[in-house]
Coordinates of C-alpha atoms and ligand atoms in Angstrom, one line a residue:
M1 CA 0.0 0.0 0.0
T2 CA 1.4 3.4 -0.9
A3 CA 0.9 6.3 1.4
T4 CA 0.4 9.7 -0.3
I5 CA 1.8 13.1 0.5
T6 CA -1.1 15.2 1.7
E7 CA -0.8 18.7 3.1
Q8 CA -1.6 18.5 6.9
T9 CA -3.0 21.3 9.0
S10 CA 0.0 23.2 10.2
L11 CA 1.1 21.9 13.6
T12 CA 0.9 25.3 15.2
Q13 CA -2.7 25.6 14.1
L14 CA -3.9 22.5 15.8
P15 CA -6.3 23.2 18.7
A16 CA -4.2 21.1 21.2
W17 CA -1.1 23.1 20.2
K18 CA -2.8 26.4 20.9
K19 CA -4.0 25.1 24.2
L20 CA -0.5 23.9 25.0
S21 CA 0.9 27.4 24.2
A22 CA -1.6 28.9 26.7
H23 CA -0.9 26.2 29.2
Y24 CA 2.8 26.8 29.0
E25 CA 2.3 30.4 29.9
S26 CA 0.4 29.3 33.0
I27 CA 2.9 26.6 34.1
K28 CA 6.3 28.2 33.1
Q29 CA 6.8 29.9 36.5
T30 CA 5.8 26.8 38.5
H31 CA 8.7 25.1 40.3
L32 CA 9.0 21.3 40.6
R33 CA 9.1 22.0 44.4
Q34 CA 5.6 23.4 44.2
L35 CA 4.4 20.5 42.0
F36 CA 5.6 17.9 44.4
A37 CA 4.4 19.8 47.4
A38 CA 0.9 20.1 46.0
D39 CA 0.7 16.6 44.6
P40 CA 2.4 14.0 46.8
D41 CA 1.2 11.2 44.6
R42 CA 2.7 12.4 41.4
A43 CA 5.6 9.9 41.5
G44 CA 3.0 7.1 41.3
R45 CA 0.9 8.8 38.7
F46 CA 3.7 10.0 36.4
S47 CA 5.4 6.6 36.0
L48 CA 4.9 3.7 33.7
E49 CA 6.1 0.1 33.2
A50 CA 6.5 -1.7 29.9
A51 CA 8.7 -4.5 28.6
G52 CA 10.8 -4.7 31.8
L53 CA 11.4 -1.0 31.9
F54 CA 10.2 1.4 34.6
L55 CA 9.9 5.1 33.6
D56 CA 9.6 7.8 36.3
Y57 CA 8.7 11.1 34.6
S58 CA 7.4 12.8 37.7
K59 CA 10.4 15.1 37.8
Q60 CA 9.3 16.6 34.4
I61 CA 7.6 20.0 34.5
V62 CA 4.2 18.6 33.7
T63 CA 0.7 18.4 35.3
D64 CA -2.2 16.1 34.5
E65 CA -3.4 18.9 32.2
T66 CA 0.0 19.0 30.4
I67 CA -0.2 15.3 29.7
A68 CA -3.8 15.4 28.6
L69 CA -3.0 18.2 26.2
L70 CA 0.1 16.4 24.8
V71 CA -2.0 13.3 24.4
A72 CA -4.6 15.3 22.6
L73 CA -1.9 16.7 20.3
A74 CA -0.9 13.1 19.5
G75 CA -4.5 12.4 18.7
E76 CA -4.9 15.4 16.5
S77 CA -1.7 14.6 14.7
G78 CA -3.0 11.2 13.7
L79 CA -0.4 9.2 15.6
R80 CA -2.6 6.1 16.0
D81 CA -3.1 5.8 12.3
R82 CA 0.6 6.5 11.6
I83 CA 1.7 3.8 14.0
E84 CA -0.7 1.3 12.3
A85 CA 0.5 2.4 8.9
M86 CA 4.1 1.6 9.9
F87 CA 3.2 -1.8 11.4
V88 CA 1.2 -3.0 8.3
G89 CA 4.0 -2.0 5.9
E90 CA 2.6 1.2 4.3
R91 CA 5.2 3.2 2.4
I92 CA 5.5 5.8 5.2
N93 CA 9.0 6.8 4.1
L94 CA 7.4 9.0 1.5
T95 CA 10.5 10.7 0.1
E96 CA 12.1 7.4 -0.6
G97 CA 8.9 5.5 -1.4
R98 CA 9.6 2.7 1.1
P99 CA 7.9 1.0 3.9
V100 CA 9.5 1.3 7.3
L101 CA 9.6 -2.2 8.8
H102 CA 12.3 -2.6 11.4
V103 CA 9.4 -3.9 13.5
A104 CA 9.3 -6.9 11.1
L105 CA 12.9 -7.8 12.0
R106 CA 11.8 -8.7 15.5
A107 CA 8.3 -10.1 14.8
P108 CA 7.7 -13.7 15.8
A109 CA 8.0 -16.3 13.1
D110 CA 4.2 -16.8 12.8
A111 CA 3.5 -13.0 12.2
E112 CA 2.5 -11.8 8.8
I113 CA 3.6 -8.5 7.4
M114 CA 3.1 -8.0 3.7
V115 CA 5.2 -5.9 1.3
D116 CA 4.2 -6.0 -2.3
G117 CA 2.1 -9.1 -1.7
V118 CA 4.9 -11.0 0.1
N119 CA 5.0 -11.9 3.7
V120 CA 8.4 -10.7 4.8
V121 CA 8.5 -12.4 8.2
P122 CA 9.6 -15.8 6.9
L123 CA 12.4 -14.0 4.9
V124 CA 13.6 -12.4 8.1
H125 CA 13.7 -15.7 10.0
E126 CA 15.4 -17.4 7.1
V127 CA 18.3 -14.9 7.4
L128 CA 18.3 -15.2 11.2
Q129 CA 18.7 -19.0 10.7
R130 CA 21.6 -18.6 8.4
M131 CA 23.2 -16.1 10.7
S132 CA 22.8 -18.5 13.6
I133 CA 24.5 -21.4 11.7
F134 CA 27.4 -19.1 10.8
A135 CA 27.6 -17.8 14.3
E136 CA 27.8 -21.3 15.8
Q137 CA 30.6 -22.2 13.3
I138 CA 32.7 -19.2 14.2
R139 CA 32.0 -19.5 17.9
S140 CA 32.8 -23.2 18.0
G141 CA 35.9 -22.9 15.9
S142 CA 34.5 -25.2 13.2
W143 CA 34.8 -22.4 10.6
L144 CA 38.4 -22.5 9.5
G145 CA 40.4 -19.7 7.9
F146 CA 42.4 -20.2 4.7
T147 CA 45.4 -21.7 6.4
G148 CA 43.3 -24.0 8.7
S149 CA 43.3 -21.8 11.8
R150 CA 40.2 -20.9 13.7
I151 CA 38.9 -17.3 13.9
R152 CA 40.2 -15.3 16.9
T153 CA 39.4 -11.7 15.7
V154 CA 36.2 -10.4 14.1
I155 CA 36.4 -6.9 12.6
N156 CA 33.2 -5.2 11.6
I157 CA 33.7 -2.6 8.8
G158 CA 30.8 -0.2 8.5
I159 CA 29.7 3.4 9.3
G160 CA 26.6 5.1 10.5
G161 CA 23.9 2.6 11.2
S162 CA 26.2 -0.2 10.0
D163 CA 28.6 0.7 12.8
L164 CA 27.0 2.6 15.6
G165 CA 24.4 -0.1 16.4
P166 CA 26.9 -3.0 16.3
V167 CA 29.4 -1.1 18.4
M168 CA 26.8 0.0 20.9
A169 CA 25.2 -3.5 21.2
F170 CA 28.6 -5.2 21.5
E171 CA 29.7 -2.9 24.3
A172 CA 26.3 -3.1 26.0
L173 CA 26.2 -6.9 25.9
R174 CA 29.9 -7.5 26.4
H175 CA 29.1 -9.3 29.6
Y176 CA 27.4 -12.0 27.5
A177 CA 30.1 -12.2 24.9
L178 CA 32.4 -15.0 24.1
R179 CA 35.8 -13.9 25.5
D180 CA 38.1 -15.9 23.3
I181 CA 37.2 -13.9 20.2
D182 CA 38.3 -10.3 20.0
F183 CA 35.7 -8.0 18.4
R184 CA 36.9 -4.8 16.8
F185 CA 35.1 -2.1 14.7
V186 CA 36.4 0.1 11.9
S187 CA 34.3 3.0 10.7
N188 CA 36.3 6.2 10.0
V189 CA 37.9 6.6 6.6
D190 CA 40.9 7.9 8.5
G191 CA 43.5 5.3 7.9
T192 CA 44.4 5.4 11.6
D193 CA 41.2 3.6 12.4
F194 CA 42.0 0.7 10.2
A195 CA 45.7 0.6 11.1
E196 CA 44.8 0.5 14.9
A197 CA 42.0 -2.1 14.3
V198 CA 44.4 -4.6 12.8
Q199 CA 47.3 -3.9 15.2
G200 CA 48.5 -7.3 16.5
C201 CA 46.0 -9.3 14.4
D202 CA 47.0 -12.4 12.6
P203 CA 45.4 -12.4 9.1
A204 CA 45.1 -16.2 9.3
E205 CA 42.7 -15.8 12.3
T206 CA 40.8 -12.7 11.3
L207 CA 37.3 -12.4 9.9
F208 CA 36.1 -9.2 8.3
I209 CA 32.4 -8.4 8.2
V210 CA 31.8 -5.8 5.6
S211 CA 28.5 -4.2 6.7
S212 CA 26.9 -1.7 4.4
K213 CA 23.3 -1.5 3.3
T214 CA 24.3 0.0 -0.1
F215 CA 27.8 -1.4 -0.4
T216 CA 28.8 1.8 -2.0
T217 CA 29.6 4.0 1.0
L218 CA 32.9 5.6 0.4
E219 CA 34.3 5.1 4.0
T220 CA 33.3 1.5 4.2
M221 CA 34.4 0.5 0.8
T222 CA 37.8 2.3 1.3
N223 CA 38.3 0.4 4.5
A224 CA 37.1 -2.9 3.0
R225 CA 39.6 -2.6 0.1
S226 CA 42.4 -1.9 2.6
A227 CA 41.3 -4.9 4.6
R228 CA 41.4 -7.1 1.6
A229 CA 44.8 -5.9 0.6
W230 CA 46.1 -6.5 4.2
L231 CA 44.7 -10.0 4.2
V232 CA 45.9 -11.0 0.8
A233 CA 49.4 -9.6 1.6
G234 CA 49.4 -11.5 4.9
L235 CA 48.2 -14.8 3.5
G236 CA 49.7 -14.5 0.0
S237 CA 46.6 -15.5 -2.0
E238 CA 43.4 -13.8 -3.3
A239 CA 41.7 -17.2 -2.6
A240 CA 41.9 -16.4 1.1
V241 CA 39.2 -13.7 0.8
A242 CA 36.5 -16.4 0.7
R243 CA 37.3 -17.7 4.2
H244 CA 38.0 -14.3 5.8
F245 CA 35.3 -11.9 4.4
V246 CA 31.6 -12.0 4.8
A247 CA 29.2 -9.2 3.7
V248 CA 26.0 -7.8 5.2
S249 CA 24.1 -5.8 2.6
T250 CA 21.0 -5.3 0.5
N251 CA 23.1 -5.1 -2.6
A252 CA 24.1 -8.5 -3.9
A253 CA 25.5 -7.1 -7.2
E254 CA 28.1 -4.8 -5.4
V255 CA 29.0 -7.6 -3.0
T256 CA 29.8 -9.9 -5.9
Q257 CA 31.7 -7.1 -7.6
F258 CA 33.8 -6.7 -4.5
G259 CA 34.8 -10.3 -4.6
I260 CA 32.7 -11.8 -1.8
D261 CA 30.9 -15.0 -2.5
I262 CA 27.1 -14.5 -2.3
A263 CA 27.1 -17.7 -0.1
N264 CA 28.9 -15.5 2.4
M265 CA 26.4 -12.6 2.2
F266 CA 23.7 -12.0 4.8
G267 CA 20.9 -9.9 3.3
F268 CA 18.4 -7.4 4.4
W269 CA 15.9 -5.2 2.7
D270 CA 15.4 -1.6 1.6
W271 CA 12.6 -1.2 4.1
V272 CA 15.2 -1.3 6.9
G273 CA 16.7 2.1 7.5
G274 CA 20.4 2.2 8.4
R275 CA 19.9 3.6 11.8
Y276 CA 17.1 1.1 12.5
S277 CA 19.2 -1.9 11.3
L278 CA 20.8 -3.2 14.5
D279 CA 18.4 -6.2 14.6
S280 CA 18.8 -7.1 10.9
A281 CA 21.9 -9.0 9.6
I282 CA 23.8 -5.8 10.5
G283 CA 23.7 -7.3 14.0
L284 CA 25.8 -10.2 12.8
S285 CA 28.9 -9.1 14.9
T286 CA 26.5 -8.9 17.9
M287 CA 25.3 -12.4 17.3
L288 CA 28.8 -13.7 16.8
A289 CA 29.7 -12.2 20.2
I290 CA 26.7 -13.1 22.3
G291 CA 25.4 -16.2 20.5
P292 CA 22.1 -16.8 18.6
D293 CA 20.0 -17.4 21.7
N294 CA 21.0 -14.1 23.3
F295 CA 20.5 -12.4 20.0
R296 CA 16.9 -13.8 19.8
A297 CA 16.3 -12.6 23.4
L298 CA 17.4 -9.1 22.2
L299 CA 14.9 -9.3 19.4
A300 CA 12.2 -10.4 21.9
G301 CA 12.9 -7.3 24.0
F302 CA 12.5 -5.1 20.9
H303 CA 9.2 -6.9 20.0
A304 CA 7.8 -6.5 23.6
M305 CA 8.3 -2.7 23.4
D306 CA 6.9 -2.6 19.8
Q307 CA 3.7 -4.4 21.0
H308 CA 3.4 -2.0 23.9
F309 CA 3.8 1.0 21.5
R310 CA 1.2 -0.4 19.1
T311 CA -1.5 -1.2 21.7
A312 CA -1.2 0.8 24.9
P313 CA -3.3 3.9 25.2
F314 CA -1.2 7.0 24.7
E315 CA -1.4 8.2 28.3
K316 CA 0.1 4.8 29.4
N317 CA 2.4 4.4 26.4
M318 CA 6.1 4.8 27.3
P319 CA 7.5 5.8 23.9
V320 CA 4.6 8.1 23.2
I321 CA 5.0 9.8 26.6
M322 CA 8.7 10.2 26.0
G323 CA 8.3 11.5 22.5
L324 CA 5.6 14.0 23.7
L325 CA 7.9 15.2 26.5
S326 CA 10.6 16.0 23.9
V327 CA 8.1 18.0 21.9
W328 CA 7.0 19.8 25.1
Y329 CA 10.6 20.9 25.9
A330 CA 11.7 21.5 22.3
N331 CA 8.8 23.6 21.3
F332 CA 7.5 25.3 24.4
F333 CA 10.5 25.6 26.7
D334 CA 12.9 26.1 23.7
A335 CA 15.2 23.4 25.0
Q336 CA 18.0 22.9 22.5
T337 CA 19.4 19.6 23.8
V338 CA 18.7 16.4 25.7
A339 CA 21.3 14.7 27.8
V340 CA 21.2 10.9 27.9
L341 CA 23.0 9.7 31.0
P342 CA 23.4 6.0 31.4
Y343 CA 24.6 4.9 34.9
D344 CA 26.1 1.7 33.5
Q345 CA 29.6 1.5 31.9
Y346 CA 28.3 -1.1 29.4
L347 CA 26.1 1.6 27.9
K348 CA 29.0 3.9 27.2
R349 CA 28.3 4.0 23.5
F350 CA 24.5 4.4 23.9
P351 CA 24.5 8.2 23.6
A352 CA 26.5 8.1 20.4
Y353 CA 24.1 5.5 19.0
L354 CA 21.2 7.7 19.9
Q355 CA 22.7 10.7 18.1
Q356 CA 22.2 9.1 14.7
L357 CA 18.8 7.6 15.7
T358 CA 17.4 10.9 16.9
M359 CA 19.2 13.5 14.8
E360 CA 19.3 11.8 11.4
S361 CA 15.7 10.9 11.9
N362 CA 14.2 14.2 13.0
G363 CA 16.8 16.8 12.1
K364 CA 14.7 18.2 9.3
Q365 CA 13.4 21.6 8.3
V366 CA 10.5 20.8 6.0
T367 CA 7.4 18.7 6.6
V368 CA 6.9 15.5 4.7
A369 CA 4.9 17.6 2.2
G370 CA 7.9 19.9 1.7
T371 CA 6.6 22.8 3.6
P372 CA 9.1 24.7 5.8
V373 CA 8.3 24.2 9.4
D374 CA 7.8 27.2 11.7
Y375 CA 8.8 25.4 14.9
Q376 CA 11.9 23.6 16.2
T377 CA 12.4 19.9 15.3
S378 CA 14.9 17.4 16.8
Q379 CA 16.9 18.5 19.8
I380 CA 20.6 17.7 20.0
Y381 CA 21.2 14.5 21.9
W382 CA 24.4 14.0 23.8
G383 CA 25.7 12.3 26.9
E384 CA 28.3 10.2 28.7
P385 CA 28.0 7.4 31.3
G386 CA 27.5 8.4 34.9
T387 CA 29.4 9.2 37.1
N388 CA 32.0 10.5 34.7
G389 CA 29.8 13.2 33.4
Q390 CA 29.2 14.5 36.9
H391 CA 32.8 15.6 37.1
S392 CA 32.7 17.2 33.7
F393 CA 29.6 18.9 32.3
Y394 CA 26.9 18.5 35.0
Q395 CA 27.9 21.9 36.4
L396 CA 26.2 23.5 33.4
I397 CA 23.1 21.3 33.7
H398 CA 22.8 22.3 37.4
Q399 CA 23.7 26.0 37.3
G400 CA 24.1 27.0 33.7
T401 CA 21.7 29.3 31.9
R402 CA 20.2 26.6 29.6
L403 CA 17.4 24.2 30.3
I404 CA 18.7 20.6 29.5
P405 CA 16.1 17.8 30.1
C406 CA 18.0 14.7 31.1
D407 CA 17.2 11.0 30.7
F408 CA 18.9 9.0 33.5
I409 CA 19.2 5.2 32.8
G410 CA 20.0 2.8 35.6
F411 CA 19.7 -0.8 36.8
C412 CA 18.8 -2.3 40.1
R413 CA 21.3 -5.2 39.9
S414 CA 24.9 -4.9 38.6
L415 CA 26.3 -7.5 36.2
N416 CA 29.5 -7.2 38.1
P417 CA 28.6 -6.9 41.8
S418 CA 31.5 -5.8 43.8
G419 CA 31.3 -4.4 47.3
V420 CA 29.6 -1.0 47.5
H421 CA 30.1 0.0 43.9
H422 CA 26.6 -0.5 42.6
D423 CA 24.9 1.3 45.5
V424 CA 27.3 4.2 45.2
L425 CA 26.7 4.4 41.5
T426 CA 22.9 4.3 41.9
A427 CA 22.9 6.7 44.8
N428 CA 24.6 9.2 42.4
L429 CA 22.0 8.6 39.8
F430 CA 19.1 9.2 42.2
A431 CA 20.9 12.2 43.7
Q432 CA 21.4 13.9 40.4
G433 CA 17.7 13.7 39.5
E434 CA 16.8 15.0 43.0
A435 CA 19.4 17.9 42.9
L436 CA 18.3 18.9 39.4
A437 CA 14.6 19.0 40.3
F438 CA 14.7 20.6 43.8
G439 CA 17.9 22.5 43.8
K440 CA 19.0 24.4 46.9
T441 CA 17.6 27.7 47.8
A442 CA 19.6 30.7 49.0
A443 CA 17.9 30.4 52.4
E444 CA 19.0 26.8 52.7
V445 CA 22.6 27.8 51.7
R446 CA 22.6 30.6 54.3
Q447 CA 21.3 28.3 57.0
E448 CA 24.5 26.2 56.5
G449 CA 26.5 29.3 57.7
T450 CA 27.8 30.1 54.2
A451 CA 29.3 33.6 53.9
E452 CA 26.9 36.0 52.1
W453 CA 29.2 36.6 49.1
L454 CA 29.3 32.9 48.4
V455 CA 25.5 32.3 48.7
P456 CA 24.7 33.0 45.0
H457 CA 27.5 30.7 43.9
R458 CA 26.3 27.8 46.1
T459 CA 22.6 28.2 45.2
F460 CA 21.0 25.7 42.9
P461 CA 17.9 26.9 41.1
G462 CA 16.4 23.4 40.6
N463 CA 13.4 23.0 38.4
R464 CA 15.6 21.2 35.9
P465 CA 13.6 18.3 34.4
S466 CA 14.6 14.7 34.2
S467 CA 13.2 11.2 33.6
T468 CA 14.6 8.1 35.1
I469 CA 14.5 4.8 33.3
L470 CA 15.1 1.9 35.6
A471 CA 15.4 -1.8 34.8
D472 CA 16.3 -4.8 36.9
Q473 CA 19.5 -5.8 35.0
L474 CA 21.1 -5.1 31.7
T475 CA 20.1 -8.2 29.8
P476 CA 19.7 -8.7 26.0
E477 CA 15.9 -8.4 26.3
I478 CA 16.2 -5.1 28.3
L479 CA 18.7 -3.6 25.8
G480 CA 16.2 -4.5 23.0
A481 CA 13.3 -2.8 24.9
L482 CA 15.5 0.2 25.6
V483 CA 16.5 0.7 22.0
A484 CA 12.9 0.2 20.8
L485 CA 11.7 2.7 23.4
Y486 CA 13.9 5.4 21.8
E487 CA 13.1 4.3 18.2
Q488 CA 9.4 4.6 18.9
S489 CA 9.8 7.8 20.8
V490 CA 11.6 9.2 17.8
F491 CA 8.7 8.0 15.6
T492 CA 6.3 9.8 17.9
Q493 CA 8.2 13.1 17.6
G494 CA 8.4 12.8 13.9
V495 CA 4.7 12.3 13.5
I496 CA 4.0 15.4 15.7
W497 CA 6.5 17.4 13.8
Q498 CA 5.0 16.1 10.5
L499 CA 8.4 14.9 9.2
D500 CA 9.7 12.0 7.2
S501 CA 11.8 10.5 10.0
F502 CA 13.2 7.8 7.7
D503 CA 15.1 9.7 5.0
Q504 CA 18.5 11.5 5.4
W505 CA 18.9 13.8 2.4
G506 CA 21.0 16.1 4.6
V507 CA 24.0 13.8 4.4
E508 CA 24.1 13.9 0.6
L509 CA 25.7 17.2 -0.3
G510 CA 28.8 16.7 1.7
K511 CA 29.2 13.2 0.2
V512 CA 29.0 14.6 -3.3
L513 CA 31.4 17.4 -2.7
A514 CA 33.9 15.1 -1.0
Q515 CA 33.9 12.9 -4.1
R516 CA 34.7 16.0 -6.2
I517 CA 37.5 17.0 -3.9
V518 CA 39.2 13.6 -3.6
P519 CA 40.9 13.8 -7.1
E520 CA 41.8 17.5 -6.5
L521 CA 43.9 16.4 -3.5
A522 CA 45.6 13.6 -5.4
A523 CA 49.4 13.7 -5.8
G524 CA 50.4 15.6 -8.9
N525 CA 47.2 17.4 -9.4
S526 CA 48.0 21.1 -9.6
A527 CA 44.9 22.2 -11.5
E528 CA 43.3 25.3 -10.0
P529 CA 40.4 24.1 -7.7
K530 CA 37.0 25.4 -8.6
H531 CA 35.2 26.1 -5.3
D532 CA 34.7 29.2 -3.2
G533 CA 37.7 31.2 -2.1
S534 CA 38.0 29.6 1.3
T535 CA 37.8 26.0 0.0
N536 CA 40.2 26.7 -2.8
A537 CA 42.7 28.1 -0.4
L538 CA 42.4 25.1 1.9
I539 CA 42.9 22.7 -1.0
R540 CA 46.0 24.6 -2.2
R541 CA 47.5 24.8 1.3
Y542 CA 46.9 21.1 1.9
R543 CA 48.5 20.2 -1.5
D544 CA 51.5 22.4 -0.9
R545 CA 52.1 21.2 2.7
K546 CA 51.6 17.6 1.8
R547 CA 54.2 17.9 -1.0
E548 CA 56.7 19.5 1.4
G549 CA 56.3 16.6 3.8
V550 CA 57.2 14.1 1.2
Ligands
F6P1 O1 25.0 8.7 7.0 C1 24.2 8.4 5.9 C2 23.9 6.9 5.9 O2 23.2 6.6 4.7 C3 23.2 6.3 7.1 O3 21.9 6.5 7.1 C4 23.7 4.9 7.1 O4 23.5 4.3 8.3 C5 25.1 5.1 6.7 O5 25.1 6.2 5.8 C6 25.8 3.9 6.2 O6 25.3 3.4 5.0 P1 25.6 2.0 4.4 O7 25.1 1.0 5.4 O8 24.8 1.9 3.1 O9 27.0 1.9 4.2

C-alpha cells in the first residue's frame, strides 16, 4: 500500500497546540518543588512500566493537564493511524517511497507483514537462521580460515547505522560475549582507524564483516579494500578472501563485484533504515559475540516494546509519553538539547548510537509535504555514562543558563557486583535527579552558615527536568526494549513534527562534494580548484604542505 503526500493542518494551528501554548504560559513559572508539594502522589501517577522498563517522569515539568493536552496533540496529529501504517507496511518513508519495517525484524515467526504481496517475516527468519548457523561455526571454531586456523578476531567494517548499532550493542552486551574472540570495529575513513584495528592481528585468524546497506559507502568501501589488501598480503593469496570476508548488505551485485561470494552474504531489505538496522543482519557481529539465543532474546525485547507501543493507550504508552515530552521541551521551553546519562559502563556508546537515531531521523526543516516548518524539530542528543559526566559537564546542567532535560538510565542489579560499587553508582543517579529537580535555595545555603558573598554561587535553582528509566538488570531483552523505546519515541516526535523520519537527504551534499574534492587532493594534481575562495585556499595549502612533507 502506498501512502500519499497530503498537506496537513500546520502543527501550530492544531487546537491542542494552541491550548499547550496557553498552558505553557500558566505553568512556566511553576517550580517542581511546588508541583511535588501540591501533589504528593505524582511519582505514582507519572510513572509507567513496559517490557521490563520502569519510567519515572514525575520530575518533568508537567501536570495532568499537560499530559492530557500532549496526548490530545498526538491524537490530532493522527499518531494512532501513523503507528498502524508503519506496522502494516505502508510506504510511510514517503520521500524514498519505502515501507519502514524494522518492526518486522523482531516479529515472531508466525507473524504476517506484507510488502508487495509477500509476507516478509519468513524472509527475516530465514536470514536469522543462516546467521545462527554461521555464528555457531565461528564461535565453536569449526569455521576455519584459509590456512586452517580458527577465527580469533572479528572486525566489523561499516559506518553510521552499519557501525553505531553494532558497536553499541557489542559494548552493551559484552558481559554475555564469548571472551576468546576479539571484536573490533572500523568506521572512520581515517587510515588510523583501520591501522589500529588490525594492530597485532594475525590475518590467518581474522574475519572481516563488511556491513553496508548500499555497499557503495565511500568510507566502508575504502576500509574494505584496505582490509582485503592487508589480508591478501598476509596470506599470500586472493583465494583467502572467501574464508575471511563476509558481507551484510542489500546489494548482492556490489557484494559480488567486490569479490565476496554470495554464499557468504547475509541480506536485508530496503525497508530497513540504516539507523534502524541493528536487529537485521547488520547485527551479525553482535550475534557472533553473544550467540544466537541471546540475539533472539534481544529481538524479543524489541518486540515486547513494539507491542506495547502499538497497543497501549497514549497516556500509558512509554515511547509516546517520552516523545511527547521531547516536543514539550523543544517547542514550548525552547530546550536545545537532551542529555542521555546511562549509569552503566556497558552503555558507554548508547548516547553516540542515539545521536544518529534521533538527529538523522528528525533533524529536518521541512514537513513531509515539503513545507518549511515554523517550529523547532529534533533536539541535539548527547551524553556520557555516569558518574564521569558529573565531574565534567553536569555543572552546566545544574547551574548554567540553559534548560537541559535529562534521561537517566540505571539498573537495580549490577552484572559485576563488587562491594559497594553499585549502591554508590545508583545513589549518584538518584541524587542527580533530585538535585536537578529541587535544587538548593539561597535560604538553605545561608542556613548552613555560608558567607553571604558565596551564597549566589552555592545556590541551585532546581526545576531542571529529568526522567529516570530503571530496569532490573542489563540483559539482551532489556537492551532491545530500551532501543525500541527510543526508536518509537523518535517516531512519535516525527509524527507530531510532520516529518519524514526515515530519509536522510541532509548527508548527501557533503558526500557529493567530497567525491569531487578527492581527485583534487591527489598527488600531482596542480589544477586550480574550482570552489569558493575559502575551500580553494584550503585545498592549495593542503597540497603544498603535503608535498613539502614528502
Ligand atoms: O549517514 C548516511 C547513511 O546513509 C546512514 O543513514 C547509514 O546508516 C550510513 O550512511 C551507512 O550506509 P551504508 O550501510 O549503506 O554503508
